[in-house]
Coordinates of C-alpha atoms and ligand atoms in Angstrom, one line a residue:
M1 CA 60.2 115.3 72.0
S2 CA 59.2 119.6 73.1
C3 CA 58.4 119.0 76.6
P4 CA 55.1 119.1 78.2
L5 CA 56.1 120.9 81.5
H6 CA 58.2 123.5 79.9
W7 CA 58.7 125.9 82.9
A8 CA 60.4 123.4 85.1
C9 CA 62.6 121.7 81.9
D10 CA 64.8 124.2 81.4
T11 CA 67.5 122.5 83.4
A12 CA 70.9 123.8 84.2
P13 CA 72.7 123.1 81.3
L14 CA 72.9 125.1 77.7
D15 CA 75.2 123.5 75.6
A16 CA 73.9 122.5 72.7
Y17 CA 74.8 118.2 73.8
W18 CA 73.1 118.8 77.5
R19 CA 70.3 120.1 76.0
F20 CA 69.8 116.9 74.2
R21 CA 68.8 115.6 77.4
L22 CA 66.3 118.2 78.0
N23 CA 64.4 118.4 75.1
S24 CA 63.9 114.7 75.4
F25 CA 62.2 114.8 78.8
I26 CA 58.4 113.4 79.1
S27 CA 55.4 113.5 81.4
G28 CA 53.7 110.4 82.5
A29 CA 53.4 108.0 85.1
F30 CA 56.4 107.8 87.1
S31 CA 57.1 107.8 91.1
L32 CA 58.0 111.2 92.2
N33 CA 59.9 111.8 95.4
S34 CA 59.0 114.5 97.5
F35 CA 60.6 115.9 100.8
D36 CA 60.5 119.5 102.3
V37 CA 64.3 119.7 102.4
I38 CA 66.6 117.1 99.9
I39 CA 70.4 116.8 101.3
V40 CA 73.0 115.6 98.5
G41 CA 76.0 114.2 100.2
S42 CA 76.5 112.8 103.8
G43 CA 80.0 114.3 105.4
L44 CA 79.9 116.2 108.0
A45 CA 78.0 119.2 106.5
G46 CA 75.8 116.6 105.0
A47 CA 74.7 115.0 107.8
T48 CA 74.8 118.2 110.6
A49 CA 71.9 119.9 107.8
A50 CA 69.5 116.6 108.3
L51 CA 69.6 116.4 112.1
R52 CA 69.0 119.8 112.6
L53 CA 66.5 120.1 109.4
A54 CA 64.9 117.0 110.7
Q55 CA 63.3 118.5 113.8
H56 CA 61.1 120.6 111.7
F57 CA 60.8 119.0 108.0
R58 CA 60.8 116.2 106.2
V59 CA 64.2 115.6 104.8
A60 CA 66.3 113.1 102.4
V61 CA 69.6 112.2 102.3
L62 CA 71.1 111.2 98.6
T63 CA 74.7 109.9 98.7
K64 CA 76.2 108.8 95.9
R65 CA 78.3 105.6 97.9
S66 CA 77.8 104.2 101.6
L67 CA 77.1 106.6 104.0
E68 CA 80.5 106.7 105.7
D69 CA 82.4 107.7 102.2
G70 CA 83.4 111.1 102.3
A71 CA 86.6 113.2 103.1
S72 CA 85.1 113.8 106.7
G73 CA 85.6 110.3 108.7
W74 CA 89.3 110.9 106.9
A75 CA 89.9 113.6 109.3
Q76 CA 92.7 113.5 111.6
G77 CA 93.4 116.7 112.9
G78 CA 90.5 118.5 114.4
I79 CA 88.4 121.2 114.6
A80 CA 89.3 125.0 115.4
A81 CA 87.5 127.4 117.9
V82 CA 88.4 129.8 120.8
I83 CA 88.4 128.2 123.9
G84 CA 91.2 128.3 125.9
K85 CA 91.2 130.9 128.7
N86 CA 94.0 132.9 126.7
D87 CA 92.7 133.0 123.1
S88 CA 90.5 135.3 121.0
F89 CA 88.2 135.3 118.1
D90 CA 90.2 138.3 117.3
S91 CA 93.6 136.1 117.1
H92 CA 91.7 133.1 115.5
V93 CA 89.9 136.0 113.2
E94 CA 93.7 137.1 112.2
D95 CA 95.5 133.3 111.7
T96 CA 92.6 132.8 109.5
L97 CA 93.2 136.4 107.2
K98 CA 97.0 135.5 107.3
A99 CA 96.9 132.0 106.0
G100 CA 94.3 133.5 103.7
A101 CA 96.7 136.0 101.5
G102 CA 94.3 139.0 101.6
L103 CA 91.3 136.8 100.2
C104 CA 89.5 135.8 103.1
D105 CA 86.7 137.4 103.1
P106 CA 86.9 139.4 106.8
E107 CA 82.4 139.1 108.1
A108 CA 82.4 135.7 106.6
T109 CA 85.6 135.0 108.5
R110 CA 84.4 136.5 112.2
F111 CA 80.9 135.0 111.4
I112 CA 82.1 131.2 111.4
V113 CA 85.1 131.8 113.8
E114 CA 82.4 133.5 116.7
H115 CA 80.1 130.4 115.7
A116 CA 82.9 127.5 116.5
P117 CA 81.9 127.0 120.3
D118 CA 78.5 126.5 119.6
A119 CA 79.6 124.1 116.9
I120 CA 81.7 121.9 119.4
R121 CA 79.4 122.3 121.9
W122 CA 76.9 121.3 119.3
L123 CA 79.1 118.3 118.7
S124 CA 79.6 117.1 122.2
E125 CA 75.4 117.4 123.1
Q126 CA 75.4 114.0 120.3
G127 CA 78.2 112.9 122.2
V128 CA 81.1 112.8 120.7
P129 CA 84.5 111.6 123.0
F130 CA 86.5 115.0 121.9
T131 CA 89.9 114.2 124.0
L132 CA 89.4 115.6 127.6
E133 CA 92.6 117.2 130.3
E134 CA 91.0 117.4 133.7
G135 CA 87.7 117.5 132.7
H136 CA 88.3 120.0 129.8
L137 CA 88.3 120.1 126.2
H138 CA 92.2 118.9 124.9
L139 CA 93.2 121.5 122.3
T140 CA 96.1 121.4 120.0
R141 CA 98.2 123.2 118.3
E142 CA 98.5 122.9 114.1
G143 CA 100.7 125.2 111.7
G144 CA 99.5 129.1 111.2
H145 CA 97.5 129.0 114.5
T146 CA 98.6 131.5 116.8
H147 CA 97.1 129.6 120.3
R148 CA 96.4 126.2 121.1
R149 CA 92.6 125.6 119.7
I150 CA 92.5 122.2 118.3
V151 CA 89.3 120.4 119.8
H152 CA 90.7 117.0 118.7
A153 CA 89.3 112.4 119.5
A154 CA 92.9 111.5 119.9
D155 CA 94.0 111.3 115.9
A156 CA 91.2 110.4 114.3
T157 CA 88.6 113.3 114.7
G158 CA 86.5 112.6 111.8
A159 CA 85.5 109.2 112.7
A160 CA 84.2 109.6 116.1
V161 CA 82.0 112.2 114.6
Q162 CA 80.5 110.3 112.1
N163 CA 81.0 107.5 114.6
Q164 CA 78.1 109.7 116.9
L165 CA 76.4 111.2 114.2
Y166 CA 75.6 108.2 111.6
P167 CA 73.2 106.1 113.8
K168 CA 71.1 109.1 114.7
L169 CA 70.9 109.9 110.8
K170 CA 69.9 106.7 111.0
A171 CA 67.0 106.0 112.9
H172 CA 65.5 109.8 113.3
P173 CA 61.3 109.0 111.4
N174 CA 61.9 112.4 109.7
I175 CA 64.8 111.2 108.0
T176 CA 65.2 109.3 104.8
L177 CA 68.5 107.8 103.4
F178 CA 69.4 107.3 99.9
D179 CA 72.5 105.6 99.6
H180 CA 73.9 105.0 96.5
Y181 CA 72.1 107.6 94.6
M182 CA 74.2 110.0 93.1
L183 CA 73.1 113.6 91.6
V184 CA 72.7 113.8 88.0
D185 CA 71.1 117.8 87.8
L186 CA 69.5 120.1 89.5
I187 CA 65.8 120.7 88.2
T188 CA 65.0 124.6 87.9
T189 CA 62.5 126.7 87.0
G190 CA 64.0 129.1 84.1
K191 CA 67.2 130.8 83.6
L192 CA 69.0 132.5 86.9
K193 CA 68.2 136.4 85.1
Q194 CA 64.4 135.7 84.8
I195 CA 62.8 137.1 88.0
G196 CA 62.0 133.6 90.4
K197 CA 63.7 131.3 89.5
R198 CA 64.6 128.7 91.6
C199 CA 65.2 125.4 92.3
L200 CA 62.4 122.3 92.3
G201 CA 64.7 119.6 93.1
L202 CA 66.9 117.1 91.5
Y203 CA 67.8 114.3 89.1
A204 CA 69.3 111.3 90.2
L205 CA 71.0 107.7 89.5
N206 CA 69.5 105.1 91.4
E207 CA 73.0 102.7 91.2
L208 CA 71.9 99.7 92.0
T209 CA 68.6 99.5 89.4
G210 CA 70.3 102.2 86.9
E211 CA 67.7 104.2 86.8
V212 CA 67.5 107.7 86.9
E213 CA 64.5 108.7 89.8
T214 CA 63.0 112.7 90.0
F215 CA 63.2 114.2 94.0
S216 CA 60.8 117.2 94.4
A217 CA 61.7 119.7 97.1
G218 CA 60.9 122.7 98.9
H219 CA 64.5 123.3 99.2
T220 CA 67.6 121.2 98.0
I221 CA 71.2 121.3 99.8
L222 CA 74.4 120.8 98.1
A223 CA 76.8 119.1 100.5
T224 CA 79.3 117.3 98.2
G225 CA 82.3 117.9 99.6
G226 CA 85.8 118.8 97.8
A227 CA 87.3 118.2 93.9
G228 CA 90.3 116.7 95.1
K229 CA 90.2 113.9 91.8
V230 CA 90.3 116.2 89.7
Y231 CA 94.3 115.6 90.1
L232 CA 96.0 112.3 89.7
Y233 CA 97.2 112.5 93.5
T234 CA 94.8 113.2 96.1
T235 CA 94.5 112.5 99.9
N236 CA 91.1 113.1 98.9
P237 CA 88.2 110.0 99.0
D238 CA 87.1 109.0 95.1
T239 CA 84.1 110.4 96.1
A240 CA 85.5 113.9 95.6
T241 CA 84.7 114.3 92.2
G242 CA 83.5 118.0 92.3
D243 CA 79.9 117.3 91.6
G244 CA 78.1 119.5 93.5
I245 CA 79.6 122.7 91.6
A246 CA 79.4 121.3 88.8
S247 CA 76.2 120.7 88.7
A248 CA 75.2 124.0 90.5
W249 CA 77.2 125.7 88.1
R250 CA 75.5 124.1 85.3
A251 CA 72.5 125.3 86.8
G252 CA 73.9 129.0 86.4
C253 CA 75.3 129.7 90.2
R254 CA 78.5 131.7 90.3
V255 CA 81.5 129.2 91.6
G256 CA 85.0 131.7 93.3
N257 CA 88.2 131.0 93.5
M258 CA 88.7 127.7 92.0
E259 CA 92.5 128.1 91.0
F260 CA 93.4 128.1 95.3
I261 CA 93.3 124.0 95.5
Q262 CA 95.5 123.3 98.4
F263 CA 98.5 120.7 98.4
H264 CA 99.5 118.2 101.1
P265 CA 103.1 117.5 100.5
T266 CA 103.2 114.1 101.6
C267 CA 101.2 111.3 100.3
L268 CA 102.6 107.6 100.7
Y269 CA 103.6 106.7 96.6
H270 CA 101.9 102.9 96.2
P271 CA 100.2 101.8 93.9
H272 CA 98.2 100.0 96.6
A273 CA 98.2 102.7 99.6
K274 CA 95.4 105.5 97.6
S275 CA 95.2 108.9 99.4
F276 CA 97.0 107.5 102.8
L277 CA 98.9 110.7 104.3
I278 CA 102.3 111.0 105.9
S279 CA 101.5 113.3 108.8
E280 CA 103.8 116.7 108.8
A281 CA 104.4 115.5 112.4
V282 CA 107.4 113.0 110.4
R283 CA 109.0 115.8 109.3
G284 CA 108.9 118.0 112.7
E285 CA 109.8 114.9 114.2
G286 CA 113.1 115.0 112.1
G287 CA 112.0 113.3 108.8
V288 CA 114.1 114.7 105.8
L289 CA 113.6 114.5 101.7
R290 CA 115.5 113.2 99.6
L291 CA 115.7 112.6 96.4
P292 CA 115.8 108.7 94.6
D293 CA 119.6 109.1 94.7
G294 CA 120.3 109.7 98.9
T295 CA 120.9 114.0 98.6
R296 CA 118.9 115.8 100.5
F297 CA 117.1 119.5 99.2
M298 CA 115.1 120.9 101.6
P299 CA 117.8 123.6 102.3
D300 CA 118.3 124.6 98.9
H301 CA 114.9 125.8 98.7
D302 CA 114.1 127.4 102.5
Q303 CA 116.1 128.1 105.7
R304 CA 113.8 126.0 107.7
A305 CA 114.5 123.3 105.7
E306 CA 111.4 120.5 106.0
L307 CA 110.1 122.7 108.2
A308 CA 109.4 125.2 106.0
S309 CA 104.9 125.9 105.8
R310 CA 103.3 123.4 103.9
D311 CA 103.0 125.0 100.5
I312 CA 106.9 125.8 100.1
V313 CA 107.8 122.2 101.3
A314 CA 105.2 121.0 98.5
R315 CA 106.3 123.3 95.3
A316 CA 110.1 122.1 95.9
I317 CA 108.8 118.2 96.2
D318 CA 107.1 119.3 92.9
F319 CA 110.1 121.5 91.3
E320 CA 112.7 118.6 92.1
M321 CA 110.1 116.0 90.6
K322 CA 109.7 117.5 87.4
R323 CA 113.8 118.6 87.5
H324 CA 114.9 115.2 87.5
G325 CA 112.0 113.0 85.6
V326 CA 111.3 111.1 88.9
D327 CA 107.7 110.1 90.1
C328 CA 108.8 110.1 93.7
V329 CA 110.9 111.5 96.4
Y330 CA 111.6 110.4 99.8
L331 CA 110.9 111.0 103.2
D332 CA 113.8 109.5 105.8
I333 CA 113.4 109.2 109.4
T334 CA 115.4 106.0 109.7
H335 CA 117.5 107.6 112.1
K336 CA 115.4 107.8 114.8
G337 CA 115.1 104.3 114.9
E338 CA 112.5 101.8 115.5
A339 CA 111.1 102.3 118.9
F340 CA 110.9 105.9 118.8
I341 CA 109.4 105.2 115.5
R342 CA 106.5 102.4 116.6
E343 CA 105.6 104.9 119.6
H344 CA 105.4 108.1 117.9
F345 CA 103.7 107.0 114.4
P346 CA 102.1 103.6 114.9
T347 CA 99.9 103.9 112.4
I348 CA 101.9 105.2 110.1
Y349 CA 104.2 102.1 111.0
Q350 CA 102.1 99.9 110.3
R351 CA 100.6 101.4 107.3
C352 CA 103.7 101.1 105.6
L353 CA 105.0 97.8 107.1
A354 CA 101.9 96.0 105.4
L355 CA 102.4 97.3 101.9
G356 CA 106.2 95.9 102.4
I357 CA 107.8 99.4 103.4
D358 CA 109.8 99.4 107.0
M359 CA 110.3 103.2 107.6
A360 CA 112.4 102.4 110.6
R361 CA 114.6 101.2 107.9
D362 CA 113.2 102.5 104.0
P363 CA 113.0 105.9 103.4
I364 CA 109.2 106.2 102.0
P365 CA 108.1 107.6 98.7
V366 CA 106.0 110.2 99.1
V367 CA 103.9 112.6 96.4
P368 CA 102.1 116.4 97.0
A369 CA 98.8 115.4 96.2
A370 CA 95.5 117.7 96.3
H371 CA 94.0 117.8 99.8
Y372 CA 91.4 120.5 99.7
T373 CA 89.3 123.0 97.6
C374 CA 89.0 126.0 98.6
G375 CA 86.6 127.7 95.7
G376 CA 83.5 126.7 95.1
I377 CA 79.8 127.4 94.9
V378 CA 79.4 131.0 96.4
T379 CA 76.8 131.4 99.2
D380 CA 76.5 134.1 101.8
L381 CA 76.0 133.2 105.5
S382 CA 73.3 131.7 105.6
G383 CA 74.6 128.8 103.1
R384 CA 72.3 130.3 99.7
T385 CA 73.6 130.5 96.3
D386 CA 72.9 132.5 93.7
L387 CA 69.4 130.5 92.5
D388 CA 66.3 130.2 95.1
R389 CA 65.8 127.9 97.3
L390 CA 68.9 126.0 96.5
Y391 CA 72.3 126.4 99.1
A392 CA 75.6 124.7 99.5
V393 CA 78.2 123.7 102.7
G394 CA 80.7 122.7 103.6
E395 CA 83.9 122.4 101.2
T396 CA 81.6 122.5 98.0
A397 CA 81.0 126.1 98.8
Y398 CA 83.1 129.2 98.9
T399 CA 81.6 131.6 101.7
G400 CA 85.2 133.2 101.3
L401 CA 86.8 131.8 104.7
H402 CA 89.3 130.1 102.8
G403 CA 91.0 133.0 100.9
A404 CA 94.2 132.1 99.1
N405 CA 94.9 129.1 101.2
R406 CA 92.7 127.2 104.1
L407 CA 94.0 127.7 107.7
A408 CA 94.7 124.0 109.5
S409 CA 91.1 122.8 110.9
N410 CA 88.7 125.5 109.8
S411 CA 87.1 122.8 106.8
L412 CA 85.2 120.9 109.5
L413 CA 84.9 124.1 111.6
E414 CA 82.6 125.4 108.8
C415 CA 80.9 122.8 108.3
V416 CA 79.1 122.6 110.8
V417 CA 78.6 126.3 111.4
M418 CA 77.2 127.0 107.6
A419 CA 75.1 124.1 108.2
T420 CA 73.5 125.3 111.1
A421 CA 72.9 128.9 109.7
A422 CA 71.4 127.0 106.2
S423 CA 69.1 125.1 108.9
Q424 CA 68.5 128.0 110.9
Y425 CA 67.6 129.9 107.3
I426 CA 65.3 127.3 106.1
Q427 CA 63.7 126.4 109.5
A428 CA 62.4 130.3 108.4
T429 CA 61.5 130.2 105.0
P430 CA 59.6 126.9 104.9
S431 CA 58.8 125.9 101.0
S432 CA 56.4 123.3 99.9
P433 CA 57.9 120.6 97.1
V434 CA 55.9 121.2 93.9
S435 CA 53.9 118.1 93.2
Q436 CA 54.7 117.6 89.3
L437 CA 58.4 117.4 87.7
P438 CA 59.2 116.1 84.3
A439 CA 60.5 112.5 84.4
W440 CA 63.3 111.4 83.2
D441 CA 63.5 110.4 79.7
S442 CA 65.9 107.7 78.5
S443 CA 64.2 105.9 75.2
Q444 CA 66.6 107.9 73.0
V445 CA 70.1 106.8 74.4
T446 CA 71.9 103.3 74.3
D447 CA 74.2 101.3 76.4
A448 CA 77.6 102.2 76.7
D449 CA 79.6 99.7 74.6
E450 CA 82.8 101.8 74.9
E451 CA 83.3 102.0 78.6
V452 CA 87.0 101.4 78.0
V453 CA 87.3 105.5 76.5
I454 CA 85.6 107.4 80.0
S455 CA 88.5 105.5 82.0
H456 CA 90.8 106.2 80.0
N457 CA 89.6 109.9 80.2
W458 CA 89.7 109.6 83.5
D459 CA 93.0 109.0 83.6
E460 CA 94.3 111.3 81.1
L461 CA 92.6 114.4 82.0
R462 CA 94.2 113.5 86.4
R463 CA 97.3 113.3 84.4
F464 CA 97.0 116.6 82.7
M465 CA 95.8 118.6 85.3
W466 CA 99.0 117.0 87.9
D467 CA 101.2 117.7 85.0
Y468 CA 99.9 121.4 83.2
V469 CA 97.8 123.2 86.5
G470 CA 99.2 121.6 89.7
I471 CA 101.4 123.0 91.8
V472 CA 103.4 126.0 89.9
R473 CA 101.8 127.0 86.8
T474 CA 102.2 128.7 83.8
D475 CA 100.5 130.2 81.2
K476 CA 102.2 127.5 78.5
R477 CA 100.4 124.7 80.8
L478 CA 97.7 126.4 81.7
E479 CA 96.9 127.2 78.0
R480 CA 97.8 123.3 76.9
A481 CA 95.2 122.0 80.0
A482 CA 92.7 124.2 78.2
H483 CA 93.1 122.7 74.9
R484 CA 93.0 118.9 76.2
L485 CA 89.6 119.7 77.9
K486 CA 88.3 121.4 75.1
L487 CA 88.7 118.1 73.5
L488 CA 87.5 116.1 76.4
S489 CA 85.0 117.8 76.9
E490 CA 83.3 117.2 73.2
E491 CA 83.7 113.9 73.6
I492 CA 82.9 113.3 77.1
L493 CA 79.0 115.7 76.0
E494 CA 78.9 113.2 72.8
F495 CA 78.8 110.6 75.6
Y496 CA 76.2 111.7 77.7
A497 CA 74.2 112.7 74.8
N498 CA 74.0 108.6 73.4
F499 CA 74.7 106.7 76.6
H500 CA 73.3 105.8 79.1
V501 CA 74.4 107.8 82.1
S502 CA 76.8 105.5 84.2
R503 CA 78.6 106.8 87.8
D504 CA 81.7 107.0 85.8
L505 CA 80.4 109.0 83.0
L506 CA 78.9 111.4 85.5
E507 CA 81.8 111.8 87.2
L508 CA 84.3 112.6 84.3
R509 CA 81.3 114.7 82.9
N510 CA 81.7 117.2 86.8
L511 CA 85.7 117.1 86.5
V512 CA 85.7 117.7 83.3
M513 CA 83.9 121.0 84.2
V514 CA 85.6 121.4 87.6
S515 CA 89.1 121.3 85.4
E516 CA 87.8 124.2 83.0
L517 CA 86.2 126.1 85.8
I518 CA 89.8 125.4 87.9
V519 CA 92.0 126.8 84.3
R520 CA 89.8 130.0 83.6
S521 CA 90.5 130.4 87.2
A522 CA 93.9 130.0 87.2
Q523 CA 94.5 131.6 83.6
S524 CA 92.4 135.2 85.0
R525 CA 94.9 135.5 87.6
H526 CA 98.3 137.2 86.7
E527 CA 100.2 137.5 90.2
S528 CA 100.6 134.3 92.4
R529 CA 98.7 134.2 95.7
G530 CA 98.6 132.0 98.4
L531 CA 98.0 128.8 97.1
H532 CA 98.4 129.7 93.1
Y533 CA 102.0 130.1 92.1
S534 CA 102.7 131.1 88.5
R535 CA 106.3 131.5 87.1
D536 CA 104.9 133.9 84.5
Y537 CA 103.6 135.9 87.9
P538 CA 105.5 135.0 90.2
F539 CA 105.1 138.6 92.4
T540 CA 101.6 139.1 94.7
L541 CA 99.9 142.1 92.8
D542 CA 98.3 145.0 95.9
K543 CA 95.1 144.5 95.5
A544 CA 93.4 141.1 96.3
E545 CA 90.7 140.3 94.5
P546 CA 88.8 137.0 94.5
T547 CA 88.4 135.1 90.8
I548 CA 84.1 134.4 90.8
C549 CA 83.5 132.7 87.2
P550 CA 79.7 133.5 86.5
G551 CA 77.1 130.4 86.1
M552 CA 77.0 128.4 82.5
D553 CA 73.5 130.1 81.7
E554 CA 74.7 133.6 82.3
Ligands
FAD1 C1 92.7 112.8 104.9 C2 92.2 114.4 105.1 C3 92.3 114.5 106.1 C4 91.6 115.7 107.1 N1 91.8 116.3 108.0 C5 91.0 117.5 108.3 C6 91.0 117.7 109.6 O1 91.8 117.3 110.4 N2 90.3 119.1 110.0 C7 89.7 119.6 109.3 O2 88.8 121.0 109.7 N3 89.4 119.5 107.9 C8 90.4 117.7 107.6 N4 90.2 117.7 106.7 C9 89.4 118.5 105.3 C10 87.4 118.2 105.7 O3 88.1 116.6 106.3 C11 86.4 117.9 104.6 O4 87.1 119.7 104.5 C12 85.6 118.0 105.3 O5 85.2 116.8 105.8 C13 84.1 118.0 104.0 O6 83.0 117.5 104.8 P1 81.8 117.9 103.3 O7 80.9 117.0 104.2 O8 82.2 118.9 103.1 O9 82.2 116.6 102.3 P2 82.6 115.2 102.5 O10 82.9 114.4 104.2 O11 83.8 115.2 101.4 O12 81.3 114.8 102.2 C14 80.6 114.7 100.8 C15 79.6 113.3 100.5 O13 79.1 114.0 99.0 C16 78.5 112.4 98.8 N5 78.9 113.1 96.9 C17 79.7 113.6 96.6 N6 79.0 113.8 94.8 C18 77.4 113.2 95.4 C19 76.8 112.6 94.1 N7 76.6 113.7 92.7 N8 75.3 112.3 94.7 C20 75.3 112.3 95.5 N9 76.1 112.4 97.2 C21 77.3 113.0 96.3 C22 79.6 112.0 99.1 O14 79.7 110.5 98.8 C23 79.9 112.1 100.7 O15 78.7 111.9 101.4 C24 90.5 117.1 106.0 C25 90.5 116.0 104.9 C26 91.6 114.8 103.9 C27 90.9 114.0 102.8

């Protein structure tokens, strides 16, 4: 059936299979959810934008699980900001550029760094109980920062922020929350190169009813977080499936620097402990890394041994795991004794103990894990994407701040600063939602009877991305991954075309697309820089260039 509202129907996917759904849209009686601004994602980026915009507009916040689910609540360390007497913006900018290995955008970096004190002020006004010392913000220091500039709330900054923002979000008369609603696709007016192509809203799966609902918006903001779930091991929550990146790319937006995935060296390796970080402080306090036979290996890789930088330690562990064919290595701090361990690492000690690991007596099994997606949807300094009235903020965006490697505690900062900047732009350019959009039509699809295929493909994807596109890359491994992705992509497209959509299917579809972007970007970089390390190109080129993938419809 051809679409009666064709001007509005040329949504993102252009591939034959993706098109199948688009051609089957129908108009007619259906409920249209209509808002001035729709925000997808309820992490720090989405929550900041919602609270800022609700002063002026009717705002909807869609989130695919509960409000609290996302990376923001898990952030332990803190938020970087120049507040200390001897610190300066120049120094914070310099540290960020250095970590980014030549690939940070200096203008974006300065913009975000200079707005950091305002971001902290705003969060304090919201009541976030940052840790104080003698009445002033206590500043801690983290790797890569030359000054004490990390504002924090003990060792649970993200949770402290959420505890203050969420009650306000729930109580605000201008904010409507849609939890368990998952973005399926954006609705746009035409192809990107057409003048005036804009985002009109989106389709979202209501998980409670299984129906796909249509949302019309004057402005749409993607705040969907990162894509750590592409990998077998990750510190990220289950929500981190790159949905925003994949849907913006399908809609024709450029995506940048996807090869730069930050891996944390030590994530607990245990079947019942998904995504639990073993803090770097354990190595800082004398913990050593050992193979299963007890051999210490870090001194063979770097003079600083366990105190080498994150990327070097992660690469060494990956190398040793692959060389010996072992599933994990061990972090041993038993020599410090129970009293010291209990005092310095109470949370880690209790968590390990609950899983039967007494870290005062036994080494902790660990693996490196995907931690942060440095690349994402290309935006300007108002959070604007290539598509008119579509914005991206937080980890899903690529502003140019992180370059080839993220400096610790710059990401929560980016969430607040860029959500604020996008809100200010939207406030200055109000736009009404359209009153008619085509409804989603599922009359030609059936229930999937092979859920096992979807779950098998999830596992397969995450394993081969880990094995072939992880910390150390080669041309051959990338080629293998690209080949597997092609087959997987065909299979998923067929599922998408023939069966009712489910969260697992939609997430897998997005994970496959994001993986394709990572592999394609990694294949095009013929050097090693920052977080991208290739055995075939171990050198760094003189000139640093970002990797920009054109949108799917270009
Ligand atoms: C363990 C851990 C510790 C960290 N510590 C720090 C730290 O100390 N300092 C720091 O600066 N950074 C830290 N980071 C990174 C930082 O937490 C994240 O970069 C940041 O929280 C991202 O915020 P966000 O709002 O962009 O995304 P998130 O907080 O991940 O929120 C994304 C939201 O989008 C929703 N969503 C996703 N897809 C869809 C969809 N299709 N439909 C509807 N909703 C969707 C999710 O449900 C969620 O609500 C840490 C990360 C982790 C994992």
